[in-house]
Short mmCIF file of C-alpha atoms and ligand atoms in Angstrom, two decimals:
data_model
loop_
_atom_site.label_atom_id
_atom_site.label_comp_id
_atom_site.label_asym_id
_atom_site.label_seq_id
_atom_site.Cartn_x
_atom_site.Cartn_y
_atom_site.Cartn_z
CA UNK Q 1 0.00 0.00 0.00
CA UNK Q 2 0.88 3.45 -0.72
CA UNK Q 3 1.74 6.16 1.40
CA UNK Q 4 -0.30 8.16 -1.11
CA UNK Q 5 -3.28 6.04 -0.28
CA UNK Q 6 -2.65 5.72 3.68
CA UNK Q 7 -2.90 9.19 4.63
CA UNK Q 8 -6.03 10.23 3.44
CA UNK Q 9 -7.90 6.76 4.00
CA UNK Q 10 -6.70 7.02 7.85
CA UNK Q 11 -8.19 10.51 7.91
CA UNK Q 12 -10.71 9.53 6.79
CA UNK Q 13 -11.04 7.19 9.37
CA UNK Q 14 -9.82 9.37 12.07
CA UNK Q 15 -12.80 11.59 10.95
CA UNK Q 16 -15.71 9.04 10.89
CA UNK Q 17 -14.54 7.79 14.19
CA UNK Q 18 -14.97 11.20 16.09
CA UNK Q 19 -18.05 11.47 14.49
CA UNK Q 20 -18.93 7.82 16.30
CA UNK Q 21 -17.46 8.60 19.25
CA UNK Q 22 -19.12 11.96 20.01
CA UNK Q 23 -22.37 10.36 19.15
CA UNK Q 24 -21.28 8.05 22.03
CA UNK Q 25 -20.80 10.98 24.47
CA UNK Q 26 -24.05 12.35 23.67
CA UNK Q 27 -26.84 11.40 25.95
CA UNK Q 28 -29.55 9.85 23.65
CA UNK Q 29 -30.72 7.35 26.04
CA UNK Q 30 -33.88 7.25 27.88
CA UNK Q 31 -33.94 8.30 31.92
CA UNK Q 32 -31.62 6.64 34.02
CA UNK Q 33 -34.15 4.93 36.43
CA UNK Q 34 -31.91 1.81 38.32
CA UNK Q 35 -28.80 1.26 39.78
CA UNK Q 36 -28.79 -1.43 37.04
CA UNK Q 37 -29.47 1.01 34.24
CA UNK Q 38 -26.33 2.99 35.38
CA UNK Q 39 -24.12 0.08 34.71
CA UNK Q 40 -26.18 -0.86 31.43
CA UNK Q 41 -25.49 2.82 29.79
CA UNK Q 42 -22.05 2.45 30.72
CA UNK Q 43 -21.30 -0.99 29.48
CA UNK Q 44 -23.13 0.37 26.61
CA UNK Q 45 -20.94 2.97 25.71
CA UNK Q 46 -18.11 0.82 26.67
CA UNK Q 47 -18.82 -1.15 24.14
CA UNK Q 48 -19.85 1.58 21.15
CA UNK Q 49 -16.55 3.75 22.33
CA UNK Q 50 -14.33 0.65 20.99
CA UNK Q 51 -16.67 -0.69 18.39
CA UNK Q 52 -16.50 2.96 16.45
CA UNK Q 53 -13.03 2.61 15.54
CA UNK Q 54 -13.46 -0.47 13.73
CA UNK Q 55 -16.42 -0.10 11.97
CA UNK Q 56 -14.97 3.49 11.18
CA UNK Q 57 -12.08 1.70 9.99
CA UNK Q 58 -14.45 -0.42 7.55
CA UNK Q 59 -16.31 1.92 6.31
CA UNK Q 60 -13.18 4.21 5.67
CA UNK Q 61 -11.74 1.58 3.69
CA UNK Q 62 -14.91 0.90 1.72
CA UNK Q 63 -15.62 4.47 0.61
CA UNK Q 64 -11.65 5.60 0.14
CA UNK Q 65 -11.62 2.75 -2.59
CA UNK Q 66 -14.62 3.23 -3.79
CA UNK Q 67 -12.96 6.64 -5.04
CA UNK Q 68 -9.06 5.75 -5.27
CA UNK Q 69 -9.45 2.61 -7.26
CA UNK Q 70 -12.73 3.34 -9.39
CA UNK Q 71 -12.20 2.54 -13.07
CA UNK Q 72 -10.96 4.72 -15.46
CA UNK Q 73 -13.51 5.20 -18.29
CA UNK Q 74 -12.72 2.63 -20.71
CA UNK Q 75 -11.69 0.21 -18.47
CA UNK Q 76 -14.19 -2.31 -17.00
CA UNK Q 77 -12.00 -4.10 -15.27
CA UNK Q 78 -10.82 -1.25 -12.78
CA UNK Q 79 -7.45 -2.06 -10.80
CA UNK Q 80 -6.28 -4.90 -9.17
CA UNK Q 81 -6.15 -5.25 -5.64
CA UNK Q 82 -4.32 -8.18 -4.00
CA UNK Q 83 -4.14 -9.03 -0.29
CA UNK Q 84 -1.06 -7.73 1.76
CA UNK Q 85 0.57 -10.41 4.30
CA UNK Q 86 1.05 -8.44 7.00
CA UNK Q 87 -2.02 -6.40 7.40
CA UNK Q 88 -4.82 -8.84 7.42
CA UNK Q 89 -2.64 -10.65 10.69
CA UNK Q 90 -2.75 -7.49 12.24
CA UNK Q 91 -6.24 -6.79 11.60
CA UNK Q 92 -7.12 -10.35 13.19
CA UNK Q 93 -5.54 -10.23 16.38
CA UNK Q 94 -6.25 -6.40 16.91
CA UNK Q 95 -10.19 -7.29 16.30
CA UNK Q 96 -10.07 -11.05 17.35
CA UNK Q 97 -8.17 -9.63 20.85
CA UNK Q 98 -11.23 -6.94 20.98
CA UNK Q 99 -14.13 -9.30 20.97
CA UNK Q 100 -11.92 -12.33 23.48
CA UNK Q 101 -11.86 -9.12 25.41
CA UNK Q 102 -15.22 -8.06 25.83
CA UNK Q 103 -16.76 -11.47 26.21
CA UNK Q 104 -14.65 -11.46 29.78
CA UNK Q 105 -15.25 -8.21 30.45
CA UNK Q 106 -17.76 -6.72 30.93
CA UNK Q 107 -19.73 -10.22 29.55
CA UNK Q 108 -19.08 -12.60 32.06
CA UNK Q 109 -18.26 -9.93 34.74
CA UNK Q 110 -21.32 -8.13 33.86
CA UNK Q 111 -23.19 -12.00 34.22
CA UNK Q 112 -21.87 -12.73 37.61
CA UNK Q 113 -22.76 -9.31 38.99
CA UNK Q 114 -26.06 -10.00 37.40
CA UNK Q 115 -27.07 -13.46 37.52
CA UNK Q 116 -25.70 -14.61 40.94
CA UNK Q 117 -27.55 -14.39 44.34
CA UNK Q 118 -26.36 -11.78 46.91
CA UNK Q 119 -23.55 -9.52 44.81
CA UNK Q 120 -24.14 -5.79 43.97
CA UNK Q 121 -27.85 -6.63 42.94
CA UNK Q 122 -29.12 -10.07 42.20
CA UNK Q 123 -30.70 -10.55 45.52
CA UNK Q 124 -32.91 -13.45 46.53
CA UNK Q 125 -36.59 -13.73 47.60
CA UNK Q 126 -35.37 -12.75 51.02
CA UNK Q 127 -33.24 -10.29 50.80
CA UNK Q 128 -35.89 -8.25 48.26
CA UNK Q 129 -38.32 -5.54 49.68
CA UNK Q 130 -40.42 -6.06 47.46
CA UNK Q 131 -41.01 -9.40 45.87
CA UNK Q 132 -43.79 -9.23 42.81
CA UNK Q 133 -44.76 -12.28 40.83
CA UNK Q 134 -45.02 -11.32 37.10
CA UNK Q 135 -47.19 -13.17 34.65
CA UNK Q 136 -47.45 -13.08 30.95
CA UNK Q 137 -49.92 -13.90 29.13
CA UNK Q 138 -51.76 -13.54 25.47
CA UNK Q 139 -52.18 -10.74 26.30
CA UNK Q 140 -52.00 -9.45 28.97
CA UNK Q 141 -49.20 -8.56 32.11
CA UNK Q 142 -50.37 -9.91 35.60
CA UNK Q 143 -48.16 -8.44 38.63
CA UNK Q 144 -49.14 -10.13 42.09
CA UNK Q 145 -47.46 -9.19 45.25
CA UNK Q 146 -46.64 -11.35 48.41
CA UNK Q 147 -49.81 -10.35 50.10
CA UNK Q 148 -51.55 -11.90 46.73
CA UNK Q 149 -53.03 -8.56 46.08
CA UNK Q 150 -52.66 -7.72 42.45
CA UNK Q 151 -52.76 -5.39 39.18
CA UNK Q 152 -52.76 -6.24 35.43
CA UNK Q 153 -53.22 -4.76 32.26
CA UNK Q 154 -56.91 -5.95 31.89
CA UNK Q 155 -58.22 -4.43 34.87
CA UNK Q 156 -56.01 -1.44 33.92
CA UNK Q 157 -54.53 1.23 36.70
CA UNK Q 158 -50.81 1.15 37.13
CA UNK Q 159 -47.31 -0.68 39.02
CA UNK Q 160 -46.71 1.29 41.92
CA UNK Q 161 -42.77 0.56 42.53
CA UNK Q 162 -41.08 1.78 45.99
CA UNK Q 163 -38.03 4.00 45.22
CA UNK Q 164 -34.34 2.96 46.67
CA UNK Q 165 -35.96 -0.49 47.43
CA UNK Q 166 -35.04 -3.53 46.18
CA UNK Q 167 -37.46 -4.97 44.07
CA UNK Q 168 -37.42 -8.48 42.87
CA UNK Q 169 -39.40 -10.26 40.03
CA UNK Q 170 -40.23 -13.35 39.36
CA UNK Q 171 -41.40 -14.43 36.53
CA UNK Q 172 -43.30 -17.15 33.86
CA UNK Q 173 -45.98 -17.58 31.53
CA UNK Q 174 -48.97 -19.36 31.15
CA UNK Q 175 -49.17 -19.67 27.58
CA UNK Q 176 -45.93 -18.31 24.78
CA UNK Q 177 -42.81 -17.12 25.08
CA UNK Q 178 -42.91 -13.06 26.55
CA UNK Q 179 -40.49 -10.68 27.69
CA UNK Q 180 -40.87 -8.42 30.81
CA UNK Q 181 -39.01 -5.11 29.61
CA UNK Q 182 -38.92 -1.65 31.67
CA UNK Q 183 -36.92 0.82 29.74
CA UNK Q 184 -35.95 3.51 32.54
CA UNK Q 185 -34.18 0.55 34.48
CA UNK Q 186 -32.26 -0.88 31.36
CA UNK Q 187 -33.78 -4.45 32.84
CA UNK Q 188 -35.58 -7.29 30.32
CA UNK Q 189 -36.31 -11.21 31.23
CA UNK Q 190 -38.00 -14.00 29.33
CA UNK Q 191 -41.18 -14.89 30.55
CA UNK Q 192 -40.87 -18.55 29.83
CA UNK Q 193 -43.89 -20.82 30.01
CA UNK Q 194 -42.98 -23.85 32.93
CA UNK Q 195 -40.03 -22.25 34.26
CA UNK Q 196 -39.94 -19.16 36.74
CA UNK Q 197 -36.99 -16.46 35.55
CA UNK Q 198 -36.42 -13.50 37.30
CA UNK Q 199 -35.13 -9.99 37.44
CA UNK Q 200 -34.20 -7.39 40.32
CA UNK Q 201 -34.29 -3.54 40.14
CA UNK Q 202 -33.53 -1.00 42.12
CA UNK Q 203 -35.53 1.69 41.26
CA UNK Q 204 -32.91 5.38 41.95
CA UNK Q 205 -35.52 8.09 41.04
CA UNK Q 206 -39.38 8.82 41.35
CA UNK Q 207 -41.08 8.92 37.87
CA UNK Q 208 -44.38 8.25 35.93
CA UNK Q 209 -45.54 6.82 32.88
CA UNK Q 210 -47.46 9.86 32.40
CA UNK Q 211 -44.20 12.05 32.55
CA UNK Q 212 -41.85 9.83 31.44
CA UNK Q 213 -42.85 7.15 28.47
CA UNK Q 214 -39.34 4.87 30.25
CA UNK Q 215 -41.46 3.99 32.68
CA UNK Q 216 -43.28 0.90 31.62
CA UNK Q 217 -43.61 -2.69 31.53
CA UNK Q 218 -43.60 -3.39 27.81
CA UNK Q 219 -43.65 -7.05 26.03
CA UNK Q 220 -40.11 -7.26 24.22
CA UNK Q 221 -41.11 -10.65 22.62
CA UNK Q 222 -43.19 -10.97 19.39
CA UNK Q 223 -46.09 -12.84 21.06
CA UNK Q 224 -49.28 -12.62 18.83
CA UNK Q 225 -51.50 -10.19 17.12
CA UNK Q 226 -51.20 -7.52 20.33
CA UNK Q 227 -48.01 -7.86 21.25
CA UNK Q 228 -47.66 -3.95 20.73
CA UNK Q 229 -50.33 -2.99 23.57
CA UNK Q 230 -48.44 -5.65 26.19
CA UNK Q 231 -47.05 -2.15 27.76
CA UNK Q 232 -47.95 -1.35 31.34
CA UNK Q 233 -47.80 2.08 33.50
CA UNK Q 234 -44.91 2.43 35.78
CA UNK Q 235 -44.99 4.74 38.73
CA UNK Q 236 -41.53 4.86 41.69
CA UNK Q 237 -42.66 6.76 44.75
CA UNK Q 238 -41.37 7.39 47.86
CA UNK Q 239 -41.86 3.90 50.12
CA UNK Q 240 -44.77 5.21 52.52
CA UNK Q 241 -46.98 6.30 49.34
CA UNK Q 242 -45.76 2.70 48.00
CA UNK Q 243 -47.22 1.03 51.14
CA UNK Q 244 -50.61 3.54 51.15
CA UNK Q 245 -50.97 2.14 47.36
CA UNK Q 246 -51.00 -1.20 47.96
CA UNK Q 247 -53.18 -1.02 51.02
CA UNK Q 248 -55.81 0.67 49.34
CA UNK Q 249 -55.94 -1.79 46.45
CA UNK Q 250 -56.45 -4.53 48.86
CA UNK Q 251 -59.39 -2.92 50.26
CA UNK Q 252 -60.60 -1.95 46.65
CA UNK Q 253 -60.68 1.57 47.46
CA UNK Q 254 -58.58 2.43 44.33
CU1 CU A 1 -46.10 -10.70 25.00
#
């Protein structure tokens, strides 16, 4: 390869890659609602910060030859290009070494942290607040709570969700694969049919569906015909309106 070639195809590169990279920075992403959502947008960007470069690098590539080596007029063949030993080896172990890398970290880290019992979050039935049991169905989201009081999409109203509590859900179907998604905490679980799955949340700030479209249950499973309206109102207040809320739907009052 050419010097000639080289130093505008890396700026190129250099170019499309701040371009990535600041759209990284930028906060596009929806309210930050969890502790777990903190650590989502971050392993997010984690990931985008060192994925820009390489796509960048791609696309670069791509579009510099697209223009260096077009065909002259006349010419259908257009020039020759022929492999160059040492710079698909680098390429390999530069993006090989990348993805090795983040399937440790932050995959499995991020796993443990997530999936086991007792660590940052990823508490059990006993050491949760608030434990809710979460069913999915065609179509419809039924959340029932350890006093066996309970809300759903049918019967309408809202989640009520204490704020700086840990909340744990656990989860299944009665009838096809769903997915229990809330946006604002960056948290989404299968709801499998015969087997119980389950996710925890701590909820960080107070927020409404009606302010804040983040906070909701929504399906994130194609599941049938109204998959689309498997969404679900979330509200986080302070604990003492949390315990008012659930008192007064066991009397009915609400
Ligand atoms: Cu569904």
């Amino acid at each position: 390869m050419h010097i000639k070639h080289l130093i505008p195809a890396a700026v190129l590169w250099v170019i499309i890659t701040a371009v990535g990279e600041l759209l990284v920075i930028a906060n596009l992403y929806p309210t930050v609602g969890s502790l777990e959502a903190d650590d989502f947008d971050w392993i997010f960007r984690f990931l985008l910060a060192i994925g820009v470069p390489v796509f960048a690098f791609v696309i670069a590539a791509i579009v510099y030859s697209m223009y260096a080596f077009r065909s002259a007029k006349g010419d259908e063949m257009g020039s020759t290009i022929r492999g160059n030993g040492w710079f698909p080896r680098i390429w390999l172990i530069v993006t090989g070494g990348l993805a090795a890398f983040v399937m440790v970290f932050p995959g499995l880290t991020g796993l443990q942290k997530l999936q086991s019992d007792r660590t940052a979050y990823g508490w059990g039935d006993t050491e949760a607040d608030v434990v809710i049991h979460a069913t999915g169905a065609q179509f419809n989201w039924t959340f029932t709570f350890a006093d066996g009081t309970e809300v759903n999409i049918i019967k309408g109203k809202e989640l009520v969700l204490p704020v700086h509590q840990k909340v744990r859900f656990n989860i299944d179907s009665v009838d096809v694969v769903h997915s229990l998604w809330i946006p604002a905490f960056r948290m989404k679980i299968d709801a499998i049919p015969g087997r119980t799955t389950y996710m925890t949340v701590e909820p960080t700030v107070k927020g409404s569906y009606a302010e804040d479209q983040s906070f909701r249950v929504q399906c994130a499973e194609l599941c049938g015909l109204d998959h689309s309206v498997m969404n679900f109102p979330i509200r986080v207040v302070e604990k003492p309106e949390f315990d008012q809320w659930l008192a007064s739907l066991k009397t009915g009052a609400k």
